[in-house]
Coordinates of C-alpha atoms in Angstrom, one line a residue:
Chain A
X655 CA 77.4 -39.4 -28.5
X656 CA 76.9 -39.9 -24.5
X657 CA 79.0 -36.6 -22.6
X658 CA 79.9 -39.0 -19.9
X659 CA 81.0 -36.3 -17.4
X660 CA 77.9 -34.4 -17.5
X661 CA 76.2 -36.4 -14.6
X662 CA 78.2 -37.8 -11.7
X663 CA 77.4 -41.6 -11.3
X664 CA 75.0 -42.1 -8.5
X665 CA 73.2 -38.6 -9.0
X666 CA 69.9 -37.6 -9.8
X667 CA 68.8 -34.6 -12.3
X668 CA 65.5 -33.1 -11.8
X669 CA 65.1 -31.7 -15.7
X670 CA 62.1 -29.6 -16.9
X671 CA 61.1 -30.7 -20.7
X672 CA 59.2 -27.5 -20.9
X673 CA 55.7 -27.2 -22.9
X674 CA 55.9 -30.1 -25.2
X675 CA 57.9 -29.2 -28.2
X676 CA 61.0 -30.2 -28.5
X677 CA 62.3 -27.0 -29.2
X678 CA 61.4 -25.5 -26.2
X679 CA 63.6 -27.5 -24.1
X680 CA 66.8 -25.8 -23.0
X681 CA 70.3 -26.8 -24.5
X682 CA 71.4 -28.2 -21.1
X683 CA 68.3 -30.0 -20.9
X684 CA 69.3 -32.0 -24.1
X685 CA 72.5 -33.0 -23.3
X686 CA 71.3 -34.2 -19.7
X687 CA 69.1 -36.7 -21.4
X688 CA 72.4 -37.6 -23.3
X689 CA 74.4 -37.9 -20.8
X690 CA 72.1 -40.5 -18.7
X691 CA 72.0 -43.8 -18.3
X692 CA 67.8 -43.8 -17.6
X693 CA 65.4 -41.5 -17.8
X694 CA 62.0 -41.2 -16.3
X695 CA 59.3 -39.3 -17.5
X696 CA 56.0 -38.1 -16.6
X697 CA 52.9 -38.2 -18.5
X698 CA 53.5 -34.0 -19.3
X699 CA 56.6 -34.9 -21.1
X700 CA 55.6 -34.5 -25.2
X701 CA 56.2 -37.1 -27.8
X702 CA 58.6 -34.5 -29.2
X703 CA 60.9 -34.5 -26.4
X704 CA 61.2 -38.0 -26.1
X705 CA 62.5 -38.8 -29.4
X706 CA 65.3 -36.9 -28.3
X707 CA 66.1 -39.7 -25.9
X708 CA 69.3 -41.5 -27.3
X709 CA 68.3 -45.1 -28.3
X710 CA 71.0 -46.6 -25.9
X711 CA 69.2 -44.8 -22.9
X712 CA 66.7 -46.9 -20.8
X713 CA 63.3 -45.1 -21.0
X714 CA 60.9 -45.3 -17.9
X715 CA 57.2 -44.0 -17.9
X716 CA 56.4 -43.2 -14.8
X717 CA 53.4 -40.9 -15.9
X718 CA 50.5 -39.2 -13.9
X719 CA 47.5 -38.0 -15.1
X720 CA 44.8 -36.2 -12.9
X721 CA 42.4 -39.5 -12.7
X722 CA 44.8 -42.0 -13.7
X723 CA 47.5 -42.6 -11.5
X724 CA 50.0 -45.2 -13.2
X725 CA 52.3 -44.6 -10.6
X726 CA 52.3 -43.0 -7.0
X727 CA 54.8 -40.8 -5.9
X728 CA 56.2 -43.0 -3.4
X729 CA 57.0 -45.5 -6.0
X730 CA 58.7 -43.3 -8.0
X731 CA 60.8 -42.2 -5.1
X732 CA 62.0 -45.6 -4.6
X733 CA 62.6 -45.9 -8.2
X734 CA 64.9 -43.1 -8.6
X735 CA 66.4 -44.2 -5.2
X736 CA 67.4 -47.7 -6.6
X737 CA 68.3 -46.0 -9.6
X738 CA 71.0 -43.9 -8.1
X739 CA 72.2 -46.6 -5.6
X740 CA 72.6 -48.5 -8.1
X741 CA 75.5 -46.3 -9.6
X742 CA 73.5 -45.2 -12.5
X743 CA 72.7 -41.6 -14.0
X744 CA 69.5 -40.9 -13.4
X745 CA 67.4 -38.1 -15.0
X746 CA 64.2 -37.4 -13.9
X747 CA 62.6 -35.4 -16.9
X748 CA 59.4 -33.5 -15.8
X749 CA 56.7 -31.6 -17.7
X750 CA 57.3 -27.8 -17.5
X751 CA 59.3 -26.4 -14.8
X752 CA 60.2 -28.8 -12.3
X753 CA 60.1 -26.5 -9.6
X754 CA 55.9 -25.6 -10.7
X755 CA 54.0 -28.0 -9.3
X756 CA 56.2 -30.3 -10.2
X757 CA 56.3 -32.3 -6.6
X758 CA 60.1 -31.8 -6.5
X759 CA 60.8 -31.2 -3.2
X760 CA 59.4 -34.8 -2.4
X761 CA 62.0 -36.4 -4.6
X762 CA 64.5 -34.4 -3.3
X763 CA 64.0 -35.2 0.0
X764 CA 63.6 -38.7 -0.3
X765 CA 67.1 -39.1 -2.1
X766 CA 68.6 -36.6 0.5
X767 CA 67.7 -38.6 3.1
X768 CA 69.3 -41.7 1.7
X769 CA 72.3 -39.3 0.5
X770 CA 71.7 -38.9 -3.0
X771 CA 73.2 -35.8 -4.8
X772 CA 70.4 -34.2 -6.7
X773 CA 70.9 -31.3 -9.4
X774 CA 67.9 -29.7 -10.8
X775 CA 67.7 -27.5 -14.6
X776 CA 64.8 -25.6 -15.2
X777 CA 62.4 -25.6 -17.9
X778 CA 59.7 -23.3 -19.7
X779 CA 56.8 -22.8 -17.6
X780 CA 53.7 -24.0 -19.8
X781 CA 51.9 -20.7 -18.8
X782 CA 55.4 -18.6 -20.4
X783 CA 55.0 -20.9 -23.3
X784 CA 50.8 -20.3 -23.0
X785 CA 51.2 -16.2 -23.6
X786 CA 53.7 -16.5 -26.0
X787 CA 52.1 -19.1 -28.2
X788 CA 49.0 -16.5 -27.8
X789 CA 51.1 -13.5 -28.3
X790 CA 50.4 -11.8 -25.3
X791 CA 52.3 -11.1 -21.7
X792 CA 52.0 -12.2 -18.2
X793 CA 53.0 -8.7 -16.7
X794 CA 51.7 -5.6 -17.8
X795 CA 54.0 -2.4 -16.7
X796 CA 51.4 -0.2 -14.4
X797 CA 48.3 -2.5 -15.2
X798 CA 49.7 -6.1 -14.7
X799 CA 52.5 -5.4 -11.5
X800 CA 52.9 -9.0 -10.5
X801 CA 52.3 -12.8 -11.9
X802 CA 50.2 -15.3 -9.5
X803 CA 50.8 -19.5 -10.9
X804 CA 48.1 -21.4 -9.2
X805 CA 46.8 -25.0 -9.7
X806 CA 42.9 -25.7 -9.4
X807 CA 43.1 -29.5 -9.8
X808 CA 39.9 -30.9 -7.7
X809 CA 38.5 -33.8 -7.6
X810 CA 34.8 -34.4 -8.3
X811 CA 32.5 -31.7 -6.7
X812 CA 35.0 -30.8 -3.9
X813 CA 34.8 -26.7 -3.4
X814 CA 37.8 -25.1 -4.5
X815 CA 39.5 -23.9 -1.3
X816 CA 41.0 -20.5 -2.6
X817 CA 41.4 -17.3 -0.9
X818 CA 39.5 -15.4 -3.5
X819 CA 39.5 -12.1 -1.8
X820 CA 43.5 -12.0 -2.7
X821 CA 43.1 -13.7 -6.3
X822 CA 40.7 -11.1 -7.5
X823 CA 43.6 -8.6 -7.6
X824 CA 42.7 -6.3 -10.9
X825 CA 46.5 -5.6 -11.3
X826 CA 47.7 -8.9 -11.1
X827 CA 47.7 -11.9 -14.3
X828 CA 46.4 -15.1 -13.1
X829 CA 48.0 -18.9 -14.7
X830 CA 46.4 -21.5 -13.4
X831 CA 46.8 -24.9 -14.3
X832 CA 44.9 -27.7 -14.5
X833 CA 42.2 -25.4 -14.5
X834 CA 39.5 -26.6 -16.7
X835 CA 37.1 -28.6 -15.0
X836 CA 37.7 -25.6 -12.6
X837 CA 37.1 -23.2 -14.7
X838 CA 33.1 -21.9 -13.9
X839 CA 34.1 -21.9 -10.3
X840 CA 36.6 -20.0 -10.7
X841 CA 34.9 -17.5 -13.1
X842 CA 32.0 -16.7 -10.6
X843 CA 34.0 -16.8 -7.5
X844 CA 36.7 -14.2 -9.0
X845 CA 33.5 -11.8 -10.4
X846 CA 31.8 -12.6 -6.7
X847 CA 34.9 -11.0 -5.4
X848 CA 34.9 -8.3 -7.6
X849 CA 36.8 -8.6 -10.2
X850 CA 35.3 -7.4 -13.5
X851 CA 33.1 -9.5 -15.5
X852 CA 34.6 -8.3 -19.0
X853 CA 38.4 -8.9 -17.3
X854 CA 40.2 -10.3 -20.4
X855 CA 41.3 -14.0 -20.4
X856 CA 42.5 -17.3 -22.2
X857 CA 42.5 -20.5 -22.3
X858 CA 45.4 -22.0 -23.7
X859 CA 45.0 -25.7 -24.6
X860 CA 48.5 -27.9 -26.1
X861 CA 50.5 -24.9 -25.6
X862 CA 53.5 -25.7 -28.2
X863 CA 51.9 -29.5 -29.0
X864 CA 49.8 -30.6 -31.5
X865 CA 46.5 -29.7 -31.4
X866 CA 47.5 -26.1 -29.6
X867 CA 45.0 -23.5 -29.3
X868 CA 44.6 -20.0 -27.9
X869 CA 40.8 -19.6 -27.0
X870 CA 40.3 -15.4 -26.3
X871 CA 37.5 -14.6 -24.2
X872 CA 36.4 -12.6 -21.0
X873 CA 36.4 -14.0 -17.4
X874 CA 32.3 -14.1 -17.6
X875 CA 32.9 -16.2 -20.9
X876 CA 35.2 -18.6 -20.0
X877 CA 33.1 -21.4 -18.9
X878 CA 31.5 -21.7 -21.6
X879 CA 34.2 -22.5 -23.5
X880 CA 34.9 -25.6 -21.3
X881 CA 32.8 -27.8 -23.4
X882 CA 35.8 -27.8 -26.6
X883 CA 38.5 -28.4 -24.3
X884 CA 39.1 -32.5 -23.7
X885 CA 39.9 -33.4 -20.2
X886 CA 43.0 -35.5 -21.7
X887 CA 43.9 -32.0 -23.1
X888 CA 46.7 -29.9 -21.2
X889 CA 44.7 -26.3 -20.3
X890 CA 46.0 -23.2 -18.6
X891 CA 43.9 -21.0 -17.9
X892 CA 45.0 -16.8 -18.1
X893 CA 42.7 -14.0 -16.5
X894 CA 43.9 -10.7 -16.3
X895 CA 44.6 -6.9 -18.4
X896 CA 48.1 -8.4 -19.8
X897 CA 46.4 -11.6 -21.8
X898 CA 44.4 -8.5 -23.5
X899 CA 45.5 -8.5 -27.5
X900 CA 46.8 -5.4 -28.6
X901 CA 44.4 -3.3 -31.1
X902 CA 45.8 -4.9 -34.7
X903 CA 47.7 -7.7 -33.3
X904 CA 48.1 -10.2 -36.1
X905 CA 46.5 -13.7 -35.8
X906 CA 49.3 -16.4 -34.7
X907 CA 48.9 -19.0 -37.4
X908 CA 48.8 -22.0 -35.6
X909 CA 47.3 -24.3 -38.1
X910 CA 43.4 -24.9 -37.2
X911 CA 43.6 -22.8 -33.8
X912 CA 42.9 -19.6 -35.0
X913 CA 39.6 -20.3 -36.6
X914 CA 38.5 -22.9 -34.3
X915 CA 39.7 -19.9 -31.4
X916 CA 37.5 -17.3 -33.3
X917 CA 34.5 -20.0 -33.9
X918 CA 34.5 -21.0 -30.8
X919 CA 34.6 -17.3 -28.9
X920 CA 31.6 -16.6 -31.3
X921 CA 29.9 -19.4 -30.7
X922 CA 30.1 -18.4 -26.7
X923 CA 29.3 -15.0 -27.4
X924 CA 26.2 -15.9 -29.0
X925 CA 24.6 -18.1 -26.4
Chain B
X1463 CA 74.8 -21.9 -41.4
X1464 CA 71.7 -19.5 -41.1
X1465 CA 68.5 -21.1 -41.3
X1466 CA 67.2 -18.6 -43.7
X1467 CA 63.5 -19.5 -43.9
X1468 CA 62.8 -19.4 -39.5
X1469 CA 61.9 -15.9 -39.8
X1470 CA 59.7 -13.9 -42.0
X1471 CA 61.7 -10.9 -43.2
X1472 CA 59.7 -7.8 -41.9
X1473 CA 59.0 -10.2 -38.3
X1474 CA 60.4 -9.5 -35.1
X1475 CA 60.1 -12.2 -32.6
X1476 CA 60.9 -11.5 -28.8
X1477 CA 63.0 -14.0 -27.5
X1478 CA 63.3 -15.0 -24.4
X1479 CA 67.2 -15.4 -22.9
X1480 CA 67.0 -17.3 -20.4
X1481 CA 68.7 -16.3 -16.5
X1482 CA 72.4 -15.8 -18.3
X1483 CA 73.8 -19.3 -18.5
X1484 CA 74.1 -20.0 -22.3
X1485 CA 73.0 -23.5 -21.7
X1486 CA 69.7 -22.5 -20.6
X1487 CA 68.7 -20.9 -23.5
X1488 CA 65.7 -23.3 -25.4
X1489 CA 67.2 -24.8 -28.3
X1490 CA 64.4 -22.3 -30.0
X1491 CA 66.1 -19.4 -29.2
X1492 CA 68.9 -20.9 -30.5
X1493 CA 68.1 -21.5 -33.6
X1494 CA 66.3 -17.8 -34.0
X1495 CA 69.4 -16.7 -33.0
X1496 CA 71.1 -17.6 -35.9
X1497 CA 68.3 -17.6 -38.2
X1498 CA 68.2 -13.6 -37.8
X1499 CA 70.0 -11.0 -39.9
X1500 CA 69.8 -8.3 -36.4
X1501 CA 69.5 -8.8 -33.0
X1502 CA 68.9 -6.2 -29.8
X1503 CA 69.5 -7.5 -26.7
X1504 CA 69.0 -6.3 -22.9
X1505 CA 71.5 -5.5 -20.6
X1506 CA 70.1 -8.7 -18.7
X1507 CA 71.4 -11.0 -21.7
X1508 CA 74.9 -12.2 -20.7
X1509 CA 77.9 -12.2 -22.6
X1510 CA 77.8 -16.4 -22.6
X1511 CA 74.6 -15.8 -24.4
X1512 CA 76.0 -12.9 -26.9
X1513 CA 78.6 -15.4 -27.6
X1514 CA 76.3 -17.7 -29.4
X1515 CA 75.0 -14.3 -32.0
X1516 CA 76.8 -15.7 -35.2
X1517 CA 79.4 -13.2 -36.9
X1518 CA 77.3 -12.5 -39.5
X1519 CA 74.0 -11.1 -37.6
X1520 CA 74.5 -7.8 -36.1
X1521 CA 74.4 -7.2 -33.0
X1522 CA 72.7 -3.9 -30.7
X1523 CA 73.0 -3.1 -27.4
X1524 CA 70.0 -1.6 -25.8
X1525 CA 70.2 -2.4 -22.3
X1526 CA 68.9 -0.6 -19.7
X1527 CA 69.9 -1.5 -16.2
X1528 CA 67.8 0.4 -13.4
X1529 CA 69.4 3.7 -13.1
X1530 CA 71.3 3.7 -15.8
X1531 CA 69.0 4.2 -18.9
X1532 CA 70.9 3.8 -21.8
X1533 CA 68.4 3.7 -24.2
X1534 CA 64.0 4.2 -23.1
X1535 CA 61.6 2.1 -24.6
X1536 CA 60.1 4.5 -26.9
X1537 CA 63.8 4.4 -28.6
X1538 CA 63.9 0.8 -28.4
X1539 CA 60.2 0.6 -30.2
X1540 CA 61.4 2.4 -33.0
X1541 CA 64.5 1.0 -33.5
X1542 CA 62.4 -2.6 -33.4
X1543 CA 60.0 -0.8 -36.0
X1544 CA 62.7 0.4 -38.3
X1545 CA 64.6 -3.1 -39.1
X1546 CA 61.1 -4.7 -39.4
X1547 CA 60.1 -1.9 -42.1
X1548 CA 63.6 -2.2 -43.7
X1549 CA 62.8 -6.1 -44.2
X1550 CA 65.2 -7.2 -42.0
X1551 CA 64.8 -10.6 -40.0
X1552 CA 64.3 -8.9 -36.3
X1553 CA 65.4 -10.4 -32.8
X1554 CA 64.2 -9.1 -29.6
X1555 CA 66.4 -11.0 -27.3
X1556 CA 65.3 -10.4 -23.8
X1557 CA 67.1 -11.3 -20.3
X1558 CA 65.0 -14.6 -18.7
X1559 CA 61.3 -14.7 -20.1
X1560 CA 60.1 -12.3 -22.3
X1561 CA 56.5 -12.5 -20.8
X1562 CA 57.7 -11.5 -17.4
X1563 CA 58.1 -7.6 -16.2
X1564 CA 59.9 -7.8 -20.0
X1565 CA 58.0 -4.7 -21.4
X1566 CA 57.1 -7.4 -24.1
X1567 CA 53.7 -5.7 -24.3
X1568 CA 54.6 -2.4 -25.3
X1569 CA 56.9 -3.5 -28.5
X1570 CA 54.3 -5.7 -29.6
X1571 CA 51.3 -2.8 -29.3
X1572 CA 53.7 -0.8 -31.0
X1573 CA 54.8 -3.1 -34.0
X1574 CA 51.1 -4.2 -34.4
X1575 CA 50.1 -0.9 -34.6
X1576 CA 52.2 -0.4 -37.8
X1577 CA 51.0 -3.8 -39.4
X1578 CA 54.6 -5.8 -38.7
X1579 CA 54.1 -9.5 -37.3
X1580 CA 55.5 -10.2 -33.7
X1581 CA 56.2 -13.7 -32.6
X1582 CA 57.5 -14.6 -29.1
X1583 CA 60.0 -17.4 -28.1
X1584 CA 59.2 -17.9 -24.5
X1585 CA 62.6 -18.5 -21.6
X1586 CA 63.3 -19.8 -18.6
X1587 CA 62.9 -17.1 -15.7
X1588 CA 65.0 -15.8 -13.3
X1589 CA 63.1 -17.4 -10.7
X1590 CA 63.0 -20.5 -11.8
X1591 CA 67.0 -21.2 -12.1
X1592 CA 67.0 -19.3 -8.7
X1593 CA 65.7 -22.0 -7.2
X1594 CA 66.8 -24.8 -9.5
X1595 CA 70.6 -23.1 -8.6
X1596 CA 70.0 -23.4 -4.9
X1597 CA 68.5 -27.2 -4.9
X1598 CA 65.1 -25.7 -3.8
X1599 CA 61.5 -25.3 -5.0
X1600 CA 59.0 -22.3 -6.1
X1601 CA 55.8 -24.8 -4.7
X1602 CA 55.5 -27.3 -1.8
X1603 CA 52.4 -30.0 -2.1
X1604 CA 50.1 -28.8 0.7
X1605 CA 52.3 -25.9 1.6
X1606 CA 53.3 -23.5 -0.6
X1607 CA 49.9 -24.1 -3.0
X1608 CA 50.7 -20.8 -5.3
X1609 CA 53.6 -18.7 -6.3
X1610 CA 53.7 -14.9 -6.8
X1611 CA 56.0 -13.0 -9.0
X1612 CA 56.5 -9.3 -8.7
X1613 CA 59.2 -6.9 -9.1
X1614 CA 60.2 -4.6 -6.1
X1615 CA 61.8 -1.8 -8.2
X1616 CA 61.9 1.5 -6.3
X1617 CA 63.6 4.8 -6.9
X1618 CA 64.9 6.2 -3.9
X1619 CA 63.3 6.3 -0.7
X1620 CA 60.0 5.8 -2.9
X1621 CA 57.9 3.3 -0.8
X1622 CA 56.8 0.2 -2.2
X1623 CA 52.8 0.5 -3.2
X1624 CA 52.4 -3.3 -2.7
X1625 CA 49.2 -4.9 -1.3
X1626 CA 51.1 -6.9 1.5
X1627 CA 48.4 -8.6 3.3
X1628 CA 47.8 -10.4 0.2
X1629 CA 51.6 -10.7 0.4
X1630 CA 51.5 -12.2 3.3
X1631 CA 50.0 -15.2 2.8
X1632 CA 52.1 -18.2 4.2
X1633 CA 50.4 -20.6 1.5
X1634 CA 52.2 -18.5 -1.5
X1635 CA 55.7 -18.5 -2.0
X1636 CA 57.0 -15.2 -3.4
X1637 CA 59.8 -14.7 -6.2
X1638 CA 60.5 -10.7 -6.0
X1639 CA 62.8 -9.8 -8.8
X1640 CA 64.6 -6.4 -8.6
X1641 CA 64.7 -6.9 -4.4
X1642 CA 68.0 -6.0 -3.2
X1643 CA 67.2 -2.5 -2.5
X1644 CA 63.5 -3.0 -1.1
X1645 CA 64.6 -6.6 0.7
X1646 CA 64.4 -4.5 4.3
X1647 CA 61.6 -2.8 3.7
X1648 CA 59.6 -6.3 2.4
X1649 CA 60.9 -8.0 5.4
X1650 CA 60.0 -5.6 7.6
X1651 CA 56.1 -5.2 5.7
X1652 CA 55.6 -8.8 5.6
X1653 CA 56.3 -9.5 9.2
X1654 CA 54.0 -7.0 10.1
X1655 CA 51.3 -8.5 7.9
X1656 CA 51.5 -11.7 9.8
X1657 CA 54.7 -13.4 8.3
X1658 CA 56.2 -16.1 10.3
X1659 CA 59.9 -13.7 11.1
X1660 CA 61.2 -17.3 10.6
X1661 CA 59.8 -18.1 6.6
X1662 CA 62.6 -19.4 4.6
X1663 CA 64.0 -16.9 2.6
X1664 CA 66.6 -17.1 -0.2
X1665 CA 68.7 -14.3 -2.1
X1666 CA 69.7 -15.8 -5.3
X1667 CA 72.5 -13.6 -7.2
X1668 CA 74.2 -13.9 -10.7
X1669 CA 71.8 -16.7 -11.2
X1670 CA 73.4 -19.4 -13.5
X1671 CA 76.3 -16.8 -14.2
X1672 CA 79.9 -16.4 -13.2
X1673 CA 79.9 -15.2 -9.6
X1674 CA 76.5 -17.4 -8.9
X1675 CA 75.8 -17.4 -5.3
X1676 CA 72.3 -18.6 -3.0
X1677 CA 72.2 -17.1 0.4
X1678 CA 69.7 -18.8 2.9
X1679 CA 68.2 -17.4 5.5
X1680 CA 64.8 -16.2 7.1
X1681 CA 62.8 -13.7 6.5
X1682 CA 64.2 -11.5 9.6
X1683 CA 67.5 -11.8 9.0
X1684 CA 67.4 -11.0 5.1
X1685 CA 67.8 -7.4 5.1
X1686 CA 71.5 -8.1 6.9
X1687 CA 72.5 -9.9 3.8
X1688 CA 72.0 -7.2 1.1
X1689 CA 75.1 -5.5 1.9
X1690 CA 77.1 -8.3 0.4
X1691 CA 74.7 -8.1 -2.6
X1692 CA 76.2 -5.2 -5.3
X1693 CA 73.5 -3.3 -7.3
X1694 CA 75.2 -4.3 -10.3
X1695 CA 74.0 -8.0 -9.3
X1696 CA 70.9 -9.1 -10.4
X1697 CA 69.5 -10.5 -7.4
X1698 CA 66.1 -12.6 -7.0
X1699 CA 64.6 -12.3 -3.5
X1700 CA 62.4 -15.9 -2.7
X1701 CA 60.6 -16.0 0.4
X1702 CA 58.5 -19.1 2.1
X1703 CA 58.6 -22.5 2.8
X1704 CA 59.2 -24.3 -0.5
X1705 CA 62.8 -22.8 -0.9
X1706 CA 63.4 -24.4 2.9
X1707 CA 66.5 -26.8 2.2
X1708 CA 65.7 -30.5 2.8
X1709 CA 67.4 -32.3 5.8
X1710 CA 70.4 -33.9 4.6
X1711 CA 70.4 -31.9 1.3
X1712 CA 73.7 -32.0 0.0
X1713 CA 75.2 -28.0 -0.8
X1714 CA 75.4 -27.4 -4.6
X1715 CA 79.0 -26.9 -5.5
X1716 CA 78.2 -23.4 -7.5
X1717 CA 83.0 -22.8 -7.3
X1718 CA 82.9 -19.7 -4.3
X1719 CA 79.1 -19.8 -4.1
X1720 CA 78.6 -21.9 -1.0
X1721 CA 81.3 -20.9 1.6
X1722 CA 81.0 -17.2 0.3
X1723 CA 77.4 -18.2 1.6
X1724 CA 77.2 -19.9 4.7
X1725 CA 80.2 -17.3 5.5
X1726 CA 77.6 -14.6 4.8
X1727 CA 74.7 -16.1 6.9
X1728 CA 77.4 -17.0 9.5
X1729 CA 78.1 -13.5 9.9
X1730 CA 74.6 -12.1 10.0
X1731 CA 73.3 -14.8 11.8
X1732 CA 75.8 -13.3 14.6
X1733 CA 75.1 -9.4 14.3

């Protein structure tokens, strides 16, 4: 049943979906969605989550992938701008967090400037969801002081332009995202700078979809485990002591991913 | 109704919180929640969260608050090790994410090492609500390219061991929990390292709590807004340009947070 005084008329919700599953959105987040009137979502948004859109709630994809633009960000600006002036409420549901990378600040300022109150609830970072789907941490108390979120999208053979002096911290855990076509370049650049070749890290691919997988290897490893990831696959990419598994740490049964993880690492190891 | 089959007696999963606001728990958590027969929660869990513990799962406080130590982590790894061996249905629950500066780590190193499972439900940081609160961003296309999270937790006059030309960097924007004490000395070590003295800078308190408030200002001018900050508050320090408010950006309506605010950076704007 709609909450009709959730969202003022003429307002616009940024909303973070979180990781993909359904379950990992928060409980405001749910009735948000209820309480539009349309809802436009990005390509990050899961299946999952969308079936929680009520059925008398209009549904717009305004989806971006790396590569295949469907729609720019100026259009969906104006979207969500005639949306809103229109008297309708207007929830813009992003992948994640929508304050990561999330290109929020461009929405906001467009709707500012024409006057349009915007709210904003947060969401599950995918690289939170990444270490806890993997069972590990992001921090590290004395080894792991301090989180860095990066993105490493590039396009074709453009250099990555990265201060890598300041990434190759030893005490700090590394997320990047949309990190795998960046991921040799990043692996040689960080051991270039110093940081140390068996430096534990992970590749998490679907974190909380399906098709999820937790690949555990070593920062002079990782490329190699490029190949099994798809492009079309969400990747984050983890390098640092606090993605290191504890000594007996149980196997997370995610359906295939720990024995396609444990192939896979071998399968690296070995070449 | 206890969902009796979402934990594995003899598992302890580590759930993340969320920032305090009940409603921004994951619908996960949630269900955990209620699917455990004990749970052990932080001093950073608030009492809108506690709320949702069903009457017939028992509850146990372990917080620690810095300071005031009620119970160390050794005691809180046993405890966690106990109700697992007893068969017991375990919940960790853990203030915001339990991946970050949550000592997640430790419990599960200890667990594994005594062959119980460990599963973690991942939560919406601190940081993110901060700036979802205040209307803001963590990242800024172009601008603010990276975000760094680290805590700032000093006792005494202890000096913060941080590597602050890294720090520095006007192309990262910086989410320092635990700040309020160390906010001068950051300011002051930031500037010196090359920090435009007029960075945005936001001090986000009670995040998504009663008594919520976001205090803009610059980087200068933070250290003159602590005093109206009590140590009892958890307080997020966010510094750089993507928590710069838009032009025209309407002021959230958080009850007394925005006149206590702009009140507050009246006053220090003037000292």
């Amino acid at each position: 049943m709609p909450q009709n005084d959730l969202i003022e008329a003429g307002t616009v919700w940024l909303v973070g979906a979180g990781p993909g599953d359904p379950d990992l959105l928060t409980r405001k987040a749910e009735r948000l969605i209820a309480a539009a009137d349309i809802v436009f979502y990005d390509a990050l948004v899961g299946p999952g989550v969308r079936e929680l859109i009520p059925a008398y709630v209009e549904q717009v994809n305004v989806g971006k992938r790396s590569g295949r633009h469907s729609k720019d960000q100026r259009t969906i600006n104006d979207l969500l701008l005639e949306a809103a002036q229109a008297g309708r409420k207007v929830v813009r549901l992003k992948g994640g967090d929508p304050s990561m990378f999330g290109r929020s600040t461009e929405e906001i300022a467009h709707l500012a400037a024409h006057g349009i109150p915007v709210r904003i609830c947060p969401g599950v970072t995918a690289a939170s969801a990444a270490v806890a789907g993997a069972g590990v941490s992001l921090t590290l108390r004395g080894q792991a002081r301090s989180v860095r979120f990066l993105t490493a999208h590039v396009r074709g053979d453009e250099p990555l332009d990265l201060d890598w002096n300041a990434l190759a911290d030893q005490q700090s855990t590394l997320a990047i995202y949309m990190g795998r076509e960046a991921a040799p370049q990043i692996a040689r650049a960080l051991i270039d700078h110093g940081m140390a070749a068996d430096m534990p890290a992970l590749i998490a691919v679907n974190v909380s979809l399906p098709g999820e997988r937790y690949l555990f290897t070593r920062l002079d490893r990782m490329a190699q485990l490029v190949p099994v990831v798809s492009g079309d696959e969400p990747a984050v990419l983890l390098i640092g002591e606090a993605v290191r598994r504890c000594a007996n740490q149980q196997s997370i049964e995610n359906d295939i991913a720990t024995p396609m993880a444990s192939l896979m690492a071998d399968i690296a190891a070995a070449r």
